[in-house]
Short mmCIF file of C-alpha atoms and ligand atoms in Angstrom, two decimals:
data_model
loop_
_atom_site.label_atom_id
_atom_site.label_comp_id
_atom_site.label_asym_id
_atom_site.label_seq_id
_atom_site.Cartn_x
_atom_site.Cartn_y
_atom_site.Cartn_z
CA MET A 1246 18.56 40.70 -5.45
CA LYS A 1247 16.21 37.62 -5.32
CA LYS A 1248 17.41 34.57 -7.12
CA ILE A 1249 15.27 33.33 -10.19
CA PHE A 1250 15.18 29.38 -10.38
CA ALA A 1251 13.61 29.01 -14.07
CA ALA A 1252 12.63 25.50 -16.07
CA ASN A 1253 12.63 25.48 -19.55
CA TRP A 1254 10.79 22.27 -20.78
CA LYS A 1255 11.33 22.64 -24.16
CA LEU A 1256 9.03 19.92 -26.21
CA PHE A 1257 8.75 17.78 -23.22
CA LYS A 1258 5.94 16.91 -20.68
CA THR A 1259 2.07 16.21 -21.96
CA PRO A 1260 -0.33 18.31 -20.03
CA LYS A 1261 -0.99 14.84 -17.77
CA GLU A 1262 2.85 14.84 -16.93
CA THR A 1263 2.72 18.55 -16.20
CA ARG A 1264 -0.39 17.95 -13.81
CA GLU A 1265 1.67 14.82 -12.17
CA PHE A 1266 4.88 16.88 -12.14
CA PHE A 1267 3.25 20.10 -10.01
CA THR A 1268 1.40 17.63 -7.78
CA GLN A 1269 4.58 16.49 -6.67
CA PHE A 1270 6.82 19.57 -6.81
CA LYS A 1271 4.53 21.40 -4.72
CA GLU A 1272 5.29 19.09 -2.20
CA VAL A 1273 8.78 20.32 -1.92
CA SER A 1274 8.61 23.99 -3.39
CA HIS A 1275 9.01 25.58 0.00
CA LYS A 1276 12.89 24.46 0.00
CA ALA A 1277 13.48 27.24 -2.97
CA THR A 1278 15.64 29.93 -2.11
CA GLY A 1279 14.22 32.05 -4.87
CA GLU A 1280 11.57 32.84 -7.17
CA LEU A 1281 10.23 29.43 -9.19
CA VAL A 1282 9.52 30.32 -12.94
CA PHE A 1283 8.40 27.17 -15.17
CA PHE A 1284 7.92 27.38 -18.84
CA PRO A 1285 6.00 24.22 -20.45
CA SER A 1286 5.48 23.98 -24.07
CA ALA A 1287 2.57 25.60 -25.33
CA ILE A 1288 -0.14 23.01 -25.24
CA SER A 1289 0.75 22.25 -21.33
CA LEU A 1290 0.33 25.90 -20.68
CA GLU A 1291 -3.40 25.68 -19.24
CA ALA A 1292 -2.56 22.67 -17.24
CA ALA A 1293 0.43 24.56 -15.46
CA SER A 1294 -2.13 27.29 -14.94
CA THR A 1295 -4.57 25.33 -13.54
CA SER A 1296 -2.08 22.76 -11.39
CA LEU A 1297 -0.03 26.55 -9.91
CA ALA A 1298 -3.14 28.83 -9.31
CA GLY A 1299 -2.95 30.02 -5.72
CA THR A 1300 0.51 29.32 -5.24
CA SER A 1301 3.79 31.99 -5.68
CA ILE A 1302 5.04 29.61 -8.13
CA LYS A 1303 5.42 31.51 -11.64
CA TRP A 1304 5.04 30.25 -15.25
CA GLY A 1305 5.17 31.47 -18.91
CA ALA A 1306 5.55 30.26 -22.34
CA GLN A 1307 8.69 29.37 -24.33
CA ASN A 1308 8.20 31.73 -27.38
CA CYS A 1309 5.20 34.11 -28.68
CA HIS A 1310 4.66 36.13 -31.49
CA SER A 1311 5.15 40.31 -31.20
CA GLN A 1312 1.33 40.66 -32.14
CA ALA A 1313 -1.43 39.63 -29.75
CA GLN A 1314 -3.47 38.09 -32.65
CA GLY A 1315 -4.02 37.60 -36.32
CA ALA A 1316 -3.26 35.47 -39.16
CA PHE A 1317 -0.28 34.07 -37.79
CA THR A 1318 -0.69 30.26 -38.21
CA GLY A 1319 1.25 28.08 -35.64
CA GLU A 1320 2.20 31.21 -33.38
CA ASN A 1321 1.61 31.48 -29.82
CA SER A 1322 -0.17 34.67 -28.37
CA ALA A 1323 1.29 36.53 -24.88
CA GLN A 1324 -2.39 37.90 -24.77
CA VAL A 1325 -3.37 34.31 -23.85
CA VAL A 1326 -0.38 33.72 -21.52
CA LYS A 1327 -1.51 36.85 -19.63
CA GLU A 1328 -4.91 35.72 -19.48
CA LEU A 1329 -4.21 32.34 -18.11
CA GLY A 1330 -2.31 33.89 -15.43
CA GLY A 1331 1.43 33.61 -16.29
CA SER A 1332 4.10 36.37 -15.68
CA TYR A 1333 6.69 35.56 -18.07
CA VAL A 1334 7.84 34.89 -21.81
CA LEU A 1335 11.34 33.23 -22.81
CA ILE A 1336 12.46 35.43 -25.85
CA GLY A 1337 15.07 34.53 -28.20
CA HIS A 1338 16.22 31.04 -26.74
CA SER A 1339 19.48 29.61 -28.88
CA GLU A 1340 17.33 27.04 -30.11
CA ARG A 1341 14.64 29.84 -31.55
CA ARG A 1342 17.35 31.66 -33.36
CA LYS A 1343 19.11 28.68 -34.52
CA VAL A 1344 16.33 26.09 -35.39
CA PHE A 1345 13.61 28.70 -35.99
CA GLY A 1346 15.92 31.82 -37.58
CA GLU A 1347 14.74 34.39 -35.12
CA THR A 1348 16.97 37.63 -35.48
CA ASP A 1349 17.77 40.03 -32.96
CA ALA A 1350 15.40 42.51 -34.94
CA VAL A 1351 12.34 40.06 -34.19
CA ILE A 1352 13.56 39.40 -30.64
CA ALA A 1353 13.54 43.02 -29.75
CA GLU A 1354 9.90 43.31 -31.08
CA LYS A 1355 8.66 40.36 -28.71
CA VAL A 1356 10.45 41.91 -25.79
CA ALA A 1357 8.69 45.03 -26.17
CA PHE A 1358 5.24 43.72 -26.86
CA VAL A 1359 5.73 41.27 -23.97
CA GLN A 1360 6.59 44.04 -21.68
CA SER A 1361 3.59 45.81 -22.92
CA LEU A 1362 1.29 43.83 -21.65
CA GLY A 1363 3.03 43.72 -18.20
CA LEU A 1364 4.53 40.37 -18.58
CA ILE A 1365 8.51 39.84 -18.13
CA PRO A 1366 10.56 38.96 -21.10
CA MET A 1367 13.29 36.67 -20.56
CA LEU A 1368 15.67 37.10 -23.03
CA CYS A 1369 18.36 34.98 -23.72
CA ILE A 1370 21.69 35.54 -25.13
CA GLY A 1371 24.86 33.41 -25.80
CA GLU A 1372 27.97 32.73 -28.02
CA THR A 1373 28.70 29.72 -29.83
CA LEU A 1374 31.66 27.73 -29.66
CA GLU A 1375 32.95 29.32 -32.65
CA GLU A 1376 32.48 32.84 -31.51
CA ARG A 1377 34.17 32.00 -27.92
CA GLU A 1378 37.13 30.06 -29.70
CA GLY A 1379 37.55 33.03 -31.90
CA LEU A 1380 37.46 35.99 -28.98
CA HIS A 1381 34.13 36.86 -29.72
CA THR A 1382 32.34 36.36 -26.85
CA PHE A 1383 32.26 39.62 -25.58
CA ARG A 1384 30.94 41.41 -28.80
CA THR A 1385 28.44 38.78 -29.66
CA LEU A 1386 26.70 39.10 -26.09
CA GLU A 1387 27.34 43.18 -26.92
CA THR A 1388 25.41 42.71 -29.94
CA GLN A 1389 22.50 40.48 -28.78
CA LEU A 1390 21.79 42.81 -25.70
CA HIS A 1391 21.69 46.22 -27.46
CA LEU A 1392 19.82 45.05 -30.23
CA GLY A 1393 17.62 42.67 -28.30
CA LEU A 1394 16.84 45.32 -25.55
CA ALA A 1395 16.47 48.05 -27.99
CA LYS A 1396 12.99 48.64 -27.80
CA ALA A 1397 12.44 47.69 -24.41
CA ASP A 1398 11.14 49.65 -21.43
CA LYS A 1399 13.64 50.33 -18.90
CA SER A 1400 10.92 51.13 -16.24
CA LYS A 1401 9.57 47.60 -16.26
CA PRO A 1402 11.03 44.36 -15.83
CA VAL A 1403 13.26 41.88 -18.06
CA VAL A 1404 14.93 39.45 -17.02
CA ILE A 1405 18.53 38.16 -19.30
CA ALA A 1406 19.48 34.77 -19.48
CA TYR A 1407 23.20 34.09 -20.22
CA GLU A 1408 23.30 30.33 -21.93
CA PRO A 1409 26.44 29.77 -23.79
CA VAL A 1410 25.44 27.64 -26.89
CA TRP A 1411 28.32 25.28 -26.48
CA ALA A 1412 26.74 24.35 -23.00
CA ILE A 1413 23.14 23.52 -23.50
CA GLY A 1414 22.22 20.20 -23.64
CA THR A 1415 25.77 19.18 -24.24
CA GLY A 1416 27.02 18.40 -20.26
CA LYS A 1417 29.73 20.66 -20.90
CA VAL A 1418 28.82 23.41 -18.20
CA ALA A 1419 30.84 26.69 -18.49
CA THR A 1420 33.37 26.70 -15.78
CA PRO A 1421 32.98 28.67 -12.58
CA GLU A 1422 35.53 30.93 -13.69
CA GLN A 1423 34.05 31.47 -17.24
CA VAL A 1424 30.64 32.26 -15.57
CA ALA A 1425 32.14 34.55 -12.94
CA GLU A 1426 33.88 36.80 -16.06
CA THR A 1427 31.40 36.39 -18.66
CA HIS A 1428 28.61 37.40 -15.93
CA THR A 1429 30.59 40.52 -15.02
CA ASP A 1430 30.79 41.52 -18.94
CA VAL A 1431 27.13 41.00 -19.29
CA PHE A 1432 26.58 43.23 -16.10
CA GLY A 1433 28.78 46.06 -17.38
CA ILE A 1434 26.99 45.92 -20.86
CA LEU A 1435 23.60 46.03 -19.16
CA LYS A 1436 24.92 49.10 -16.98
CA ALA A 1437 26.05 50.86 -20.03
CA LEU A 1438 22.42 50.40 -21.67
CA GLY A 1439 20.46 51.73 -18.14
CA PHE A 1440 19.69 47.94 -17.33
CA GLU A 1441 22.05 47.40 -14.35
CA THR A 1442 19.29 46.31 -11.84
CA THR A 1443 18.31 43.45 -14.50
CA PRO A 1444 18.79 39.99 -12.93
CA ILE A 1445 21.34 37.75 -15.00
CA LEU A 1446 20.65 34.28 -15.06
CA TYR A 1447 23.04 31.44 -16.13
CA GLY A 1448 21.92 28.41 -18.22
CA GLY A 1449 23.63 25.42 -20.08
CA SER A 1450 23.95 21.81 -18.24
CA VAL A 1451 23.00 23.35 -14.84
CA LYS A 1452 22.96 20.39 -12.93
CA PRO A 1453 22.68 19.67 -8.93
CA ASP A 1454 26.12 18.72 -8.67
CA ASN A 1455 27.39 22.05 -10.12
CA ALA A 1456 25.05 24.39 -9.13
CA ALA A 1457 26.37 25.45 -5.86
CA GLY A 1458 29.95 26.45 -7.37
CA LEU A 1459 28.12 28.67 -10.08
CA ILE A 1460 25.63 30.30 -7.70
CA GLN A 1461 28.15 31.92 -5.70
CA GLN A 1462 29.86 33.61 -8.52
CA PRO A 1463 29.62 37.19 -9.20
CA HIS A 1464 26.19 38.50 -11.00
CA VAL A 1465 24.65 35.11 -11.13
CA ASN A 1466 21.09 35.55 -9.79
CA GLY A 1467 20.17 32.31 -10.71
CA PHE A 1468 19.84 29.58 -13.32
CA LEU A 1469 17.66 28.59 -16.21
CA VAL A 1470 17.39 24.88 -16.50
CA GLY A 1471 16.72 22.54 -19.39
CA GLY A 1472 17.10 18.75 -19.02
CA ALA A 1473 17.68 18.84 -15.13
CA SER A 1474 14.22 20.46 -14.41
CA LEU A 1475 12.30 17.74 -15.80
CA GLU A 1476 12.41 15.78 -12.58
CA VAL A 1477 11.35 17.10 -9.30
CA LYS A 1478 14.14 16.09 -7.49
CA SER A 1479 17.21 17.33 -9.64
CA PHE A 1480 15.31 20.79 -10.07
CA ILE A 1481 14.53 21.26 -6.34
CA GLU A 1482 17.94 20.34 -5.40
CA ILE A 1483 19.01 23.02 -7.76
CA ALA A 1484 16.70 25.58 -7.05
CA SER A 1485 17.59 24.99 -3.11
CA VAL A 1486 21.39 25.99 -3.31
P1 PGA B 1117 20.22 22.45 -20.49
O1 PGA B 1117 19.19 23.61 -21.22
O2 PGA B 1117 20.12 22.70 -19.15
O3 PGA B 1117 19.71 20.85 -20.96
O4 PGA B 1117 21.49 22.76 -20.88
C1 PGA B 1117 19.26 24.76 -20.78
C2 PGA B 1117 18.37 25.61 -21.68
O5 PGA B 1117 18.34 25.34 -23.10
O6 PGA B 1117 17.74 26.71 -21.41
#
């Protein structure tokens, strides 16, 4: 399976900074050993679209509404992502779940809508520290996958990003053993649901110095990177493992 290296820029980088990043990044992007996907913040999407036109580098939005248009003040439209030439939409990131109260039911609607437009949903799942310590990791991931994929079309692509909430932005990366065990569980759950060819990315404090150890683990098909994706040097180092 081809690897995917995705960059989640969260609420960082203006359109100008986005253009400057890609001017430099395009010089080194040939070093990547898999598909590259960028998730800039909404207002910088058009800058990404223009900068990446004619390249094989993919991009998408960090969130979208479950309808193309309507009276939804402040929302993003996946239809706009499609029209601008994007390929992906990140769905159900833990910050969306926690800070913006997104439920698995809402997430399922978004996954289905994104697929219906011919875009690829990258569905994020992950347990909190409390859930891991309470030995509920498997149950949490099974519930998030079961509900999040409830309306998904198995004949269309979807990508899963497993991101333990306790490892996001904390510098506390999961150990290679934890990643191996959890990715094997995620693969098993996906297989039972009929999604066995779905790529599974790891996310949560991925850095150039831990990427090589993590990519070797079973069922790790790439990374979703936050902090270390904001600099050309660190992201291309990760994407060339
Ligand atoms: P991080 O973020 O790499 O900064 O931990 C990952 C993410 O939120 O997707």
